[in-house]
Short mmCIF file of C-alpha atoms in Angstrom, two decimals:
data_model
loop_
_atom_site.label_atom_id
_atom_site.label_comp_id
_atom_site.label_asym_id
_atom_site.label_seq_id
_atom_site.Cartn_x
_atom_site.Cartn_y
_atom_site.Cartn_z
CA MET G 1 28.02 4.95 -6.66
CA ALA G 2 29.03 5.54 -10.26
CA ASP G 3 28.97 2.54 -12.60
CA ASP G 4 32.71 2.78 -13.21
CA ASP G 5 33.32 2.50 -9.44
CA TRP G 6 31.69 -0.91 -9.18
CA ASP G 7 33.29 -2.91 -6.37
CA PRO G 8 31.75 -6.38 -6.01
CA LEU G 9 33.28 -6.77 -2.56
CA ARG G 10 30.85 -4.13 -1.29
CA HIS G 11 27.72 -6.03 -2.39
CA PRO G 12 26.07 -9.15 -0.94
CA GLY G 13 25.66 -10.94 -4.29
CA HIS G 14 29.41 -11.47 -4.48
CA TYR G 15 29.43 -13.17 -1.08
CA PHE G 16 26.29 -15.24 -1.77
CA SER G 17 27.93 -16.61 -4.91
CA ARG G 18 31.28 -17.40 -3.26
CA ILE G 19 29.61 -18.96 -0.22
CA ALA G 20 27.30 -21.12 -2.35
CA ARG G 21 30.17 -22.45 -4.48
CA ALA G 22 32.36 -23.15 -1.44
CA LEU G 23 29.54 -24.87 0.46
CA THR G 24 28.84 -27.08 -2.55
CA ARG G 25 32.51 -28.14 -2.76
CA ILE G 26 32.74 -28.78 1.00
CA GLY G 27 29.37 -30.53 1.15
CA ASP G 28 30.21 -32.78 -1.79
CA ALA G 29 33.52 -33.78 -0.19
CA ARG G 30 31.88 -34.51 3.16
CA LEU G 31 28.85 -36.34 1.72
CA ARG G 32 30.80 -38.40 -0.85
CA PRO G 33 31.66 -41.24 1.60
CA LEU G 34 27.90 -41.71 2.14
CA GLY G 35 27.20 -41.81 -1.60
CA PHE G 36 25.39 -38.45 -1.56
CA ALA G 37 26.03 -35.13 -3.29
CA THR G 38 24.74 -31.67 -2.46
CA ALA G 39 22.85 -31.48 -5.76
CA GLN G 40 20.78 -34.46 -4.56
CA LEU G 41 19.67 -32.78 -1.33
CA PRO G 42 16.33 -31.53 -2.70
CA VAL G 43 15.44 -35.05 -3.90
CA LEU G 44 16.57 -36.63 -0.64
CA ALA G 45 14.58 -34.07 1.38
CA ALA G 46 11.44 -34.46 -0.73
CA LEU G 47 11.49 -38.26 -0.46
CA LYS G 48 12.89 -38.63 3.06
CA ASP G 49 9.71 -39.85 4.75
CA GLY G 50 8.97 -42.61 2.27
CA GLU G 51 7.24 -40.25 -0.13
CA ALA G 52 6.99 -41.11 -3.82
CA MET G 53 6.88 -38.33 -6.39
CA SER G 54 7.02 -38.07 -10.14
CA GLN G 55 10.04 -36.62 -11.90
CA THR G 56 7.92 -33.60 -12.85
CA GLU G 57 6.91 -33.02 -9.24
CA LEU G 58 10.51 -33.35 -8.07
CA ALA G 59 11.78 -30.92 -10.70
CA ARG G 60 9.13 -28.39 -9.74
CA TRP G 61 9.82 -28.87 -6.01
CA ALA G 62 13.60 -28.55 -6.47
CA LYS G 63 13.19 -25.63 -8.91
CA VAL G 64 15.28 -27.26 -11.64
CA GLU G 65 14.62 -28.01 -15.28
CA GLN G 66 13.26 -31.42 -16.30
CA PRO G 67 16.44 -32.51 -18.17
CA SER G 68 18.60 -31.74 -15.12
CA MET G 69 16.28 -33.71 -12.85
CA ALA G 70 16.20 -36.61 -15.33
CA GLN G 71 20.01 -36.78 -15.35
CA MET G 72 20.25 -36.62 -11.58
CA LEU G 73 17.60 -39.31 -11.10
CA ALA G 74 19.29 -41.58 -13.65
CA ARG G 75 22.57 -41.21 -11.75
CA MET G 76 20.86 -41.81 -8.39
CA GLU G 77 19.14 -44.91 -9.79
CA ARG G 78 22.45 -46.31 -11.09
CA GLU G 79 23.95 -45.73 -7.64
CA GLY G 80 21.07 -47.56 -5.94
CA MET G 81 19.70 -44.46 -4.19
CA ILE G 82 16.25 -44.32 -5.79
CA GLU G 83 13.81 -46.72 -7.36
CA ARG G 84 11.00 -46.14 -9.81
CA ARG G 85 7.61 -47.78 -10.02
CA ALA G 86 4.69 -47.24 -12.34
CA ASP G 87 2.37 -44.38 -11.41
CA PRO G 88 -1.12 -45.86 -11.05
CA ARG G 89 -2.61 -42.45 -11.99
CA ASP G 90 -0.57 -42.05 -15.20
CA ARG G 91 0.71 -45.05 -17.14
CA ARG G 92 3.26 -42.89 -18.95
CA ALA G 93 4.91 -41.73 -15.71
CA SER G 94 6.74 -43.37 -12.85
CA LEU G 95 6.96 -42.55 -9.18
CA VAL G 96 10.37 -42.10 -7.60
CA SER G 97 11.17 -43.13 -4.04
CA LEU G 98 14.32 -43.65 -1.99
CA THR G 99 15.74 -47.13 -1.61
CA ALA G 100 16.23 -48.66 1.83
CA GLN G 101 19.97 -48.08 1.36
CA ALA G 102 19.46 -44.33 0.87
CA ARG G 103 17.00 -44.07 3.78
CA ASP G 104 19.50 -45.88 6.02
CA ARG G 105 22.22 -43.34 5.12
CA LEU G 106 20.04 -40.25 5.66
CA PRO G 107 20.75 -39.86 9.40
CA ALA G 108 24.50 -39.81 8.74
CA GLY G 109 23.92 -37.31 5.91
CA ARG G 110 21.90 -35.07 8.22
CA ALA G 111 24.71 -35.21 10.79
CA VAL G 112 27.19 -34.10 8.10
CA LEU G 113 24.92 -31.18 7.15
CA ARG G 114 24.37 -30.17 10.79
CA GLN G 115 28.13 -30.16 11.35
CA GLY G 116 28.63 -28.12 8.19
CA ASN G 117 26.15 -25.53 9.42
CA ALA G 118 27.90 -25.40 12.79
CA ASP G 119 31.28 -25.04 11.08
CA MET G 120 30.17 -22.22 8.79
CA THR G 121 28.57 -20.22 11.59
CA ARG G 122 31.44 -20.73 14.02
CA GLY G 123 31.92 -17.63 16.14
CA LEU G 124 28.33 -16.44 15.70
CA SER G 125 25.99 -16.35 18.68
CA SER G 126 22.57 -18.03 18.58
CA ASP G 127 20.98 -14.59 18.22
CA GLU G 128 23.30 -13.70 15.35
CA ILE G 129 22.48 -16.97 13.59
CA ALA G 130 18.74 -16.31 14.03
CA THR G 131 19.20 -12.79 12.63
CA LEU G 132 21.23 -14.10 9.70
CA VAL G 133 18.60 -16.73 8.88
CA SER G 134 15.84 -14.13 9.10
CA LEU G 135 17.70 -11.77 6.77
CA LEU G 136 18.47 -14.56 4.31
CA GLN G 137 14.81 -15.59 4.27
CA ARG G 138 13.86 -12.03 3.36
CA VAL G 139 16.49 -11.90 0.62
CA LEU G 140 15.22 -15.23 -0.73
CA VAL G 141 11.67 -13.88 -0.93
CA ASN G 142 13.02 -10.93 -2.92
CA VAL G 143 15.05 -13.17 -5.25
CA GLU G 144 12.12 -15.52 -5.85
CA GLY G 145 9.96 -12.48 -6.63
CA LEU G 146 12.54 -11.32 -9.17
CA GLU G 147 12.60 -14.81 -10.67
CA ALA G 148 8.83 -14.75 -11.05
CA GLU G 149 8.92 -11.29 -12.63
CA ASP G 150 11.70 -12.27 -15.04
CA SER G 151 9.88 -15.41 -16.11
CA GLN G 152 6.84 -13.41 -17.24
CA PRO G 153 6.61 -12.79 -21.00
CA ALA G 154 7.46 -9.27 -22.08
CA PRO G 155 4.38 -7.13 -22.91
#
């Protein structure tokens, strides 16, 4: 295909981008009554079993920059979703954990996410969903490899 014939509708990146934006909007609307937002899902998942992690660990786990994680955690703390306590291993750091209120709301949040997944794959068979997940996992491996390559300093 010549460069001047570029048609984004014929490439998966266009659909990944549109789907991600739409799922964020839908997820935020559905999770809002529970006090959650889709951007918080990595933090909620990481801390769901009573775990406590530092802000640095959470940022690394969620693959976001430190300032973004700091802002999100500050917002979650104001909303009563997380609490911080001193890290016994590092007096300069604190450990973040979910509050009882957040842990109590997690089952309802999971139900919202399960329903969202069912809604977005409506009309697909179980085999088609398994194939889609397998293909997406392979694409994710490729994208994460590109990320790693692009983060390397130029020679």
